[in-house]
Short mmCIF file of C-alpha atoms in Angstrom, two decimals:
data_model
loop_
_atom_site.label_atom_id
_atom_site.label_comp_id
_atom_site.label_asym_id
_atom_site.label_seq_id
_atom_site.Cartn_x
_atom_site.Cartn_y
_atom_site.Cartn_z
CA UNK A 69 -47.44 5.86 -1.33
CA UNK A 70 -49.16 4.23 -4.08
CA UNK A 71 -49.75 0.72 -2.77
CA UNK A 72 -49.33 -0.88 -6.03
CA UNK A 73 -46.74 0.86 -6.57
CA UNK A 74 -45.60 -1.00 -3.14
CA UNK A 75 -45.80 -4.02 -4.40
CA UNK A 76 -44.12 -4.35 -7.55
CA UNK A 77 -40.86 -3.27 -5.32
CA UNK A 78 -41.92 -5.42 -2.30
CA UNK A 79 -41.76 -7.94 -5.39
CA UNK A 80 -38.83 -6.95 -6.98
CA UNK A 81 -36.83 -6.51 -3.58
CA UNK A 82 -38.06 -10.42 -3.07
CA UNK A 83 -37.18 -11.55 -6.74
CA UNK A 84 -33.31 -9.88 -5.93
CA UNK A 85 -32.80 -11.55 -2.39
CA UNK A 86 -33.77 -15.09 -4.12
CA UNK A 87 -32.22 -15.14 -7.73
CA UNK A 88 -29.14 -13.90 -5.53
CA UNK A 89 -29.06 -17.46 -4.13
CA UNK A 90 -27.63 -15.75 -0.24
CA UNK A 91 -27.44 -17.23 2.71
CA UNK A 92 -29.28 -14.57 3.65
CA UNK A 93 -31.96 -15.81 2.29
CA UNK A 94 -32.14 -18.14 3.72
CA UNK A 95 -32.59 -16.71 7.30
CA UNK A 96 -35.07 -14.41 6.17
CA UNK A 97 -37.65 -17.41 5.77
CA UNK A 98 -38.21 -17.46 9.06
CA UNK A 99 -38.61 -13.75 10.04
CA UNK A 100 -42.02 -12.74 10.48
CA UNK A 101 -43.67 -11.04 7.25
CA UNK A 102 -42.92 -7.53 7.90
CA UNK A 103 -39.04 -8.07 9.10
CA UNK A 104 -38.45 -10.08 6.07
CA UNK A 105 -39.69 -7.51 4.00
CA UNK A 106 -37.30 -4.81 5.40
CA UNK A 107 -34.65 -7.04 5.39
CA UNK A 108 -35.12 -7.94 1.67
CA UNK A 109 -35.88 -4.65 0.70
CA UNK A 110 -32.60 -3.20 2.66
CA UNK A 111 -30.36 -6.28 1.34
CA UNK A 112 -31.87 -6.00 -2.06
CA UNK A 113 -30.45 -2.36 -1.74
CA UNK A 114 -26.82 -3.76 -0.64
CA UNK A 115 -26.98 -5.60 -3.31
CA UNK A 116 -27.61 -3.08 -6.24
CA UNK A 117 -25.00 -0.92 -4.81
CA UNK A 118 -22.50 -4.14 -4.84
CA UNK A 119 -23.26 -4.62 -7.76
CA UNK A 120 -22.40 -0.83 -10.24
CA UNK A 121 -18.76 -1.80 -8.63
CA UNK A 122 -19.07 -5.50 -9.84
CA UNK A 123 -20.20 -5.19 -13.07
CA UNK A 124 -19.46 -1.16 -14.30
CA UNK A 125 -16.17 -0.99 -15.81
CA UNK A 126 -15.36 2.80 -16.53
CA UNK A 127 -14.96 4.02 -12.95
CA UNK A 128 -16.32 6.67 -14.05
CA UNK A 129 -19.39 5.61 -15.04
CA UNK A 130 -19.44 4.22 -11.48
CA UNK A 131 -18.77 7.07 -9.54
CA UNK A 132 -21.27 8.63 -11.30
CA UNK A 133 -24.00 5.65 -9.41
CA UNK A 134 -22.74 5.44 -7.32
CA UNK A 135 -23.66 9.80 -6.44
CA UNK A 136 -27.05 8.90 -7.30
CA UNK A 137 -27.91 6.47 -5.70
CA UNK A 138 -26.75 8.10 -2.11
CA UNK A 139 -28.62 11.12 -3.46
CA UNK A 140 -31.83 8.45 -3.64
CA UNK A 141 -30.82 7.85 0.09
CA UNK A 142 -30.91 11.03 1.20
CA UNK A 143 -34.04 12.00 -0.27
CA UNK A 144 -35.49 8.49 0.87
CA UNK A 145 -35.00 8.78 4.78
CA UNK A 146 -35.88 12.68 3.82
CA UNK A 147 -39.24 11.76 3.29
CA UNK A 148 -39.32 12.05 -0.70
CA UNK A 149 -40.55 9.68 -2.91
CA UNK A 150 -37.00 7.02 -4.40
CA UNK A 151 -37.33 6.06 -7.69
CA UNK A 152 -35.70 3.35 -7.19
CA UNK A 153 -37.61 -0.29 -5.90
CA UNK A 154 -35.11 -0.87 -3.69
CA UNK A 155 -35.65 2.50 -1.61
CA UNK A 156 -39.24 2.28 -2.11
CA UNK A 157 -39.63 -1.17 -0.69
CA UNK A 158 -37.16 0.24 2.55
CA UNK A 159 -39.02 3.01 2.79
CA UNK A 160 -42.33 1.84 4.88
CA UNK A 161 -39.50 0.38 7.35
CA UNK A 162 -37.38 3.78 8.41
CA UNK A 163 -39.86 4.63 10.50
CA UNK A 164 -40.42 1.47 12.54
CA UNK A 165 -37.25 -0.02 13.47
CA UNK A 166 -35.46 3.50 13.46
CA UNK A 167 -33.93 3.27 10.38
CA UNK A 168 -31.14 5.57 9.56
CA UNK A 169 -29.30 7.47 6.36
CA UNK A 170 -25.89 7.40 7.86
CA UNK A 171 -25.17 3.62 7.65
CA UNK A 172 -26.68 2.81 3.93
CA UNK A 173 -24.14 6.42 2.97
CA UNK A 174 -21.71 4.18 4.33
CA UNK A 175 -22.60 0.73 2.79
CA UNK A 176 -21.78 3.03 -0.69
CA UNK A 177 -19.02 4.65 0.33
CA UNK A 178 -17.83 1.36 1.17
CA UNK A 179 -18.14 0.21 -1.86
CA UNK A 180 -17.11 3.30 -3.58
CA UNK A 181 -13.29 1.97 -2.14
CA UNK A 182 -13.01 -0.65 -4.44
CA UNK A 183 -12.71 1.97 -7.41
CA UNK A 184 -9.91 3.24 -5.85
CA UNK A 185 -7.92 0.64 -3.84
CA UNK A 186 -7.68 -2.70 -4.25
CA UNK A 187 -5.17 -3.83 -1.88
CA UNK A 188 -4.51 -3.72 2.01
CA UNK A 189 -1.60 -3.20 3.79
CA UNK A 190 -2.67 -4.92 7.20
CA UNK A 191 -5.33 -6.49 8.72
CA UNK A 192 -6.79 -3.32 10.44
CA UNK A 193 -6.88 -1.30 7.22
CA UNK A 194 -9.04 -4.22 5.90
CA UNK A 195 -11.29 -3.94 8.89
CA UNK A 196 -12.10 -0.55 8.43
CA UNK A 197 -14.02 -1.88 4.50
CA UNK A 198 -15.11 -4.68 6.30
CA UNK A 199 -16.42 -1.69 8.24
CA UNK A 200 -18.04 -0.37 6.30
CA UNK A 201 -19.28 -2.67 3.88
CA UNK A 202 -20.35 -5.33 6.23
CA UNK A 203 -20.58 -4.32 9.45
CA UNK A 204 -23.34 -1.36 9.31
CA UNK A 205 -24.84 -4.11 7.25
CA UNK A 206 -25.41 -6.09 10.09
CA UNK A 207 -25.88 -3.24 12.54
CA UNK A 208 -29.33 -2.31 10.16
CA UNK A 209 -30.05 -6.09 10.65
CA UNK A 210 -29.54 -6.63 13.81
CA UNK A 211 -32.41 -3.19 13.92
CA UNK A 212 -34.89 -5.01 11.89
CA UNK A 213 -34.34 -8.24 13.39
CA UNK A 214 -35.43 -6.33 16.55
CA UNK A 215 -32.75 -5.83 18.59
CA UNK A 216 -33.23 -4.49 22.31
CA UNK A 217 -30.20 -4.70 23.80
CA UNK A 218 -27.40 -2.00 22.72
CA UNK A 219 -24.71 -4.19 23.57
CA UNK A 220 -26.22 -5.45 20.46
CA UNK A 221 -24.14 -3.95 18.11
CA UNK A 222 -20.81 -4.46 19.02
CA UNK A 223 -22.36 -8.27 18.02
CA UNK A 224 -23.70 -7.37 14.85
CA UNK A 225 -20.34 -5.53 13.71
CA UNK A 226 -18.06 -8.44 14.48
CA UNK A 227 -20.23 -10.61 12.64
CA UNK A 228 -20.50 -8.45 10.04
CA UNK A 229 -16.76 -8.93 10.00
CA UNK A 230 -17.01 -12.88 10.11
CA UNK A 231 -19.21 -12.67 6.94
CA UNK A 232 -16.47 -10.59 4.65
CA UNK A 233 -13.76 -12.22 5.53
CA UNK A 234 -15.64 -14.80 4.27
CA UNK A 235 -17.19 -13.52 1.59
CA UNK A 236 -13.52 -12.89 0.59
CA UNK A 237 -11.47 -16.24 1.54
CA UNK A 238 -14.43 -17.67 -1.34
CA UNK A 239 -14.29 -15.03 -3.58
CA UNK A 240 -10.24 -14.99 -3.79
CA UNK A 241 -10.28 -16.25 -7.78
CA UNK A 242 -12.99 -14.80 -8.65
CA UNK A 243 -11.87 -10.62 -7.20
CA UNK A 244 -8.39 -11.67 -9.01
CA UNK A 245 -10.06 -11.71 -12.27
CA UNK A 246 -10.92 -8.41 -12.08
CA UNK A 247 -7.49 -7.51 -10.70
CA UNK A 248 -8.54 -6.79 -7.00
CA UNK A 249 -6.81 -8.38 -4.34
CA UNK A 250 -8.02 -8.60 -0.20
CA UNK A 251 -5.90 -10.63 1.01
CA UNK A 252 -2.92 -7.61 4.02
CA UNK A 253 -0.26 -7.78 2.43
CA UNK A 254 1.44 -8.05 5.53
CA UNK A 255 0.19 -11.60 5.86
CA UNK A 256 0.70 -12.01 1.41
CA UNK A 257 4.75 -11.63 3.29
CA UNK A 258 4.10 -13.17 6.20
CA UNK A 259 3.58 -16.52 4.10
CA UNK A 260 6.00 -15.79 1.77
CA UNK A 261 2.76 -15.42 -1.80
CA UNK A 262 3.06 -12.68 -4.24
CA UNK A 263 0.47 -10.81 -4.89
CA UNK A 264 1.15 -11.36 -8.73
CA UNK A 265 0.90 -15.51 -8.30
CA UNK A 266 -2.21 -14.87 -6.37
CA UNK A 267 -3.84 -12.31 -9.33
CA UNK A 268 -2.40 -14.78 -12.19
CA UNK A 269 -4.43 -17.77 -9.69
CA UNK A 270 -0.93 -19.85 -9.25
CA UNK A 271 -0.95 -20.87 -13.44
CA UNK A 272 3.48 -20.27 -13.74
CA UNK A 273 3.76 -20.03 -10.26
CA UNK A 274 6.31 -22.59 -8.96
CA UNK A 275 6.02 -26.45 -7.35
CA UNK A 276 5.76 -24.63 -3.68
CA UNK A 277 3.19 -22.53 -4.60
CA UNK A 278 0.45 -24.88 -3.74
CA UNK A 279 1.89 -25.49 -0.18
CA UNK A 280 2.70 -21.10 0.35
CA UNK A 281 -1.41 -20.79 -0.69
CA UNK A 282 -2.78 -23.31 1.32
CA UNK A 283 -0.75 -22.23 4.38
CA UNK A 284 -2.26 -18.93 3.82
CA UNK A 285 -5.67 -19.96 3.32
CA UNK A 286 -6.19 -22.14 6.71
CA UNK A 287 -4.70 -18.74 7.90
CA UNK A 288 -7.54 -16.46 6.84
CA UNK A 289 -9.93 -19.42 7.27
CA UNK A 290 -8.64 -19.55 11.53
CA UNK A 291 -8.85 -16.06 11.84
CA UNK A 292 -12.54 -16.04 10.29
CA UNK A 293 -13.70 -18.87 12.29
CA UNK A 294 -12.46 -17.44 15.76
CA UNK A 295 -14.10 -13.91 14.01
CA UNK A 296 -17.51 -15.68 15.07
CA UNK A 297 -17.41 -16.93 18.02
CA UNK A 298 -16.38 -13.64 19.07
CA UNK A 299 -19.76 -12.29 17.63
CA UNK A 300 -21.15 -14.99 19.05
CA UNK A 301 -19.96 -13.94 22.32
CA UNK A 302 -21.31 -11.08 22.21
CA UNK A 303 -24.32 -11.15 21.83
CA UNK A 304 -26.50 -10.49 24.59
CA UNK A 305 -28.64 -13.22 25.78
CA UNK A 306 -31.79 -11.25 25.79
CA UNK A 307 -31.60 -10.60 22.49
CA UNK A 308 -30.52 -13.98 21.12
CA UNK A 309 -33.75 -15.25 20.36
CA UNK A 310 -34.51 -12.00 18.17
CA UNK A 311 -31.26 -12.09 16.30
CA UNK A 312 -31.52 -16.18 15.21
CA UNK A 313 -31.19 -14.78 11.61
CA UNK A 314 -28.04 -13.60 12.22
CA UNK A 315 -26.68 -17.02 14.11
CA UNK A 316 -28.49 -19.14 11.21
CA UNK A 317 -26.62 -17.17 9.05
CA UNK A 318 -23.19 -17.57 10.83
CA UNK A 319 -24.10 -20.83 10.91
CA UNK A 320 -24.06 -21.63 6.58
CA UNK A 321 -21.47 -19.26 6.43
CA UNK A 322 -19.41 -21.49 9.18
CA UNK A 323 -20.04 -24.53 7.08
CA UNK A 324 -19.31 -22.84 3.89
CA UNK A 325 -15.53 -22.55 5.26
CA UNK A 326 -14.57 -25.65 6.33
CA UNK A 327 -16.18 -26.87 3.31
CA UNK A 328 -13.24 -24.50 1.76
CA UNK A 329 -10.70 -25.89 4.41
CA UNK A 330 -10.98 -29.12 2.51
CA UNK A 331 -9.19 -27.87 -0.34
CA UNK A 332 -8.59 -24.20 0.20
CA UNK A 333 -6.62 -24.02 -3.10
CA UNK A 334 -10.13 -24.21 -4.79
CA UNK A 335 -10.88 -20.73 -3.76
CA UNK A 336 -8.49 -19.87 -6.93
CA UNK A 337 -10.52 -21.79 -9.84
CA UNK A 338 -13.42 -22.33 -8.36
CA UNK A 339 -16.89 -20.75 -6.57
CA UNK A 340 -17.74 -22.73 -3.72
CA UNK A 341 -20.57 -23.15 -1.86
CA UNK A 342 -23.06 -25.37 -0.26
CA UNK A 343 -26.40 -26.73 -1.23
CA UNK A 344 -29.60 -24.86 -1.42
CA UNK A 345 -30.28 -28.45 0.73
CA UNK A 346 -28.61 -27.65 3.06
CA UNK A 347 -28.90 -24.22 3.56
CA UNK A 348 -31.70 -24.64 3.96
CA UNK A 349 -31.40 -27.61 6.48
CA UNK A 350 -28.49 -25.49 8.82
CA UNK A 351 -30.90 -22.41 8.81
CA UNK A 352 -33.85 -24.76 10.55
CA UNK A 353 -32.24 -26.50 13.05
CA UNK A 354 -30.61 -22.74 13.89
CA UNK A 355 -34.01 -21.94 14.54
CA UNK A 356 -36.02 -24.77 15.81
CA UNK A 357 -33.26 -26.35 17.90
CA UNK A 358 -31.44 -23.58 18.33
CA UNK A 359 -28.16 -24.88 18.01
CA UNK A 360 -25.46 -23.66 15.50
#
């Protein structure tokens, strides 16, 4: 591979990761350079694919773009020269970290679900979606971080689910503006919250909406926090050191959930976020002290 092209691709992936302002970026900072380059390239790929669904308004165009990415992934893992810088940056790491095409294709498949489905009947159905857009992401990340125990895969999938549940909670208002609602229908019914009330972000709802929606969100937050605990309990001791980046992200995301829990209604009208300094501090605590 042309060295200049690889350097340009790595710079693109780095810029993509930093510009996203993601909590993941702060965890990547503590990795050795080769692993940091690999996970940054993979993260850039995930962002590219995810942005198609969020930013391309014509479903047919979005479908065509995802088909292009599917072809590019297959070609890249078959050894052909990739066209997109994210895959150019990722390709050198396929062999060293034992990466496979299938998880990347599942990420594309998960994003494709957003073109056809904007409701989930129950939590089991939502988990299938989360598996594709987050569980397999955790699986690839665990390999790059240095997985040695096969049991770490179960931890990675559970942690991916926890991350995606957190994203869903944080993004309720933003998703509503796109006509999407990931909170399971059965759980909306349980808390007597109507889908149209959430899609209108509470505007025009009766006086009881605030209490009903808050109860629904507190349930979502508690389940997400419990899922982090379940994931961490699955992490084998042999891989705990190598998987510190995932634990850093868990620390940041759990802090975010606790911020949201202070005023759950706020997710309807604003995107709750931690400051960069706080994210760095939480990541550093895990790196230096081993504490979440």
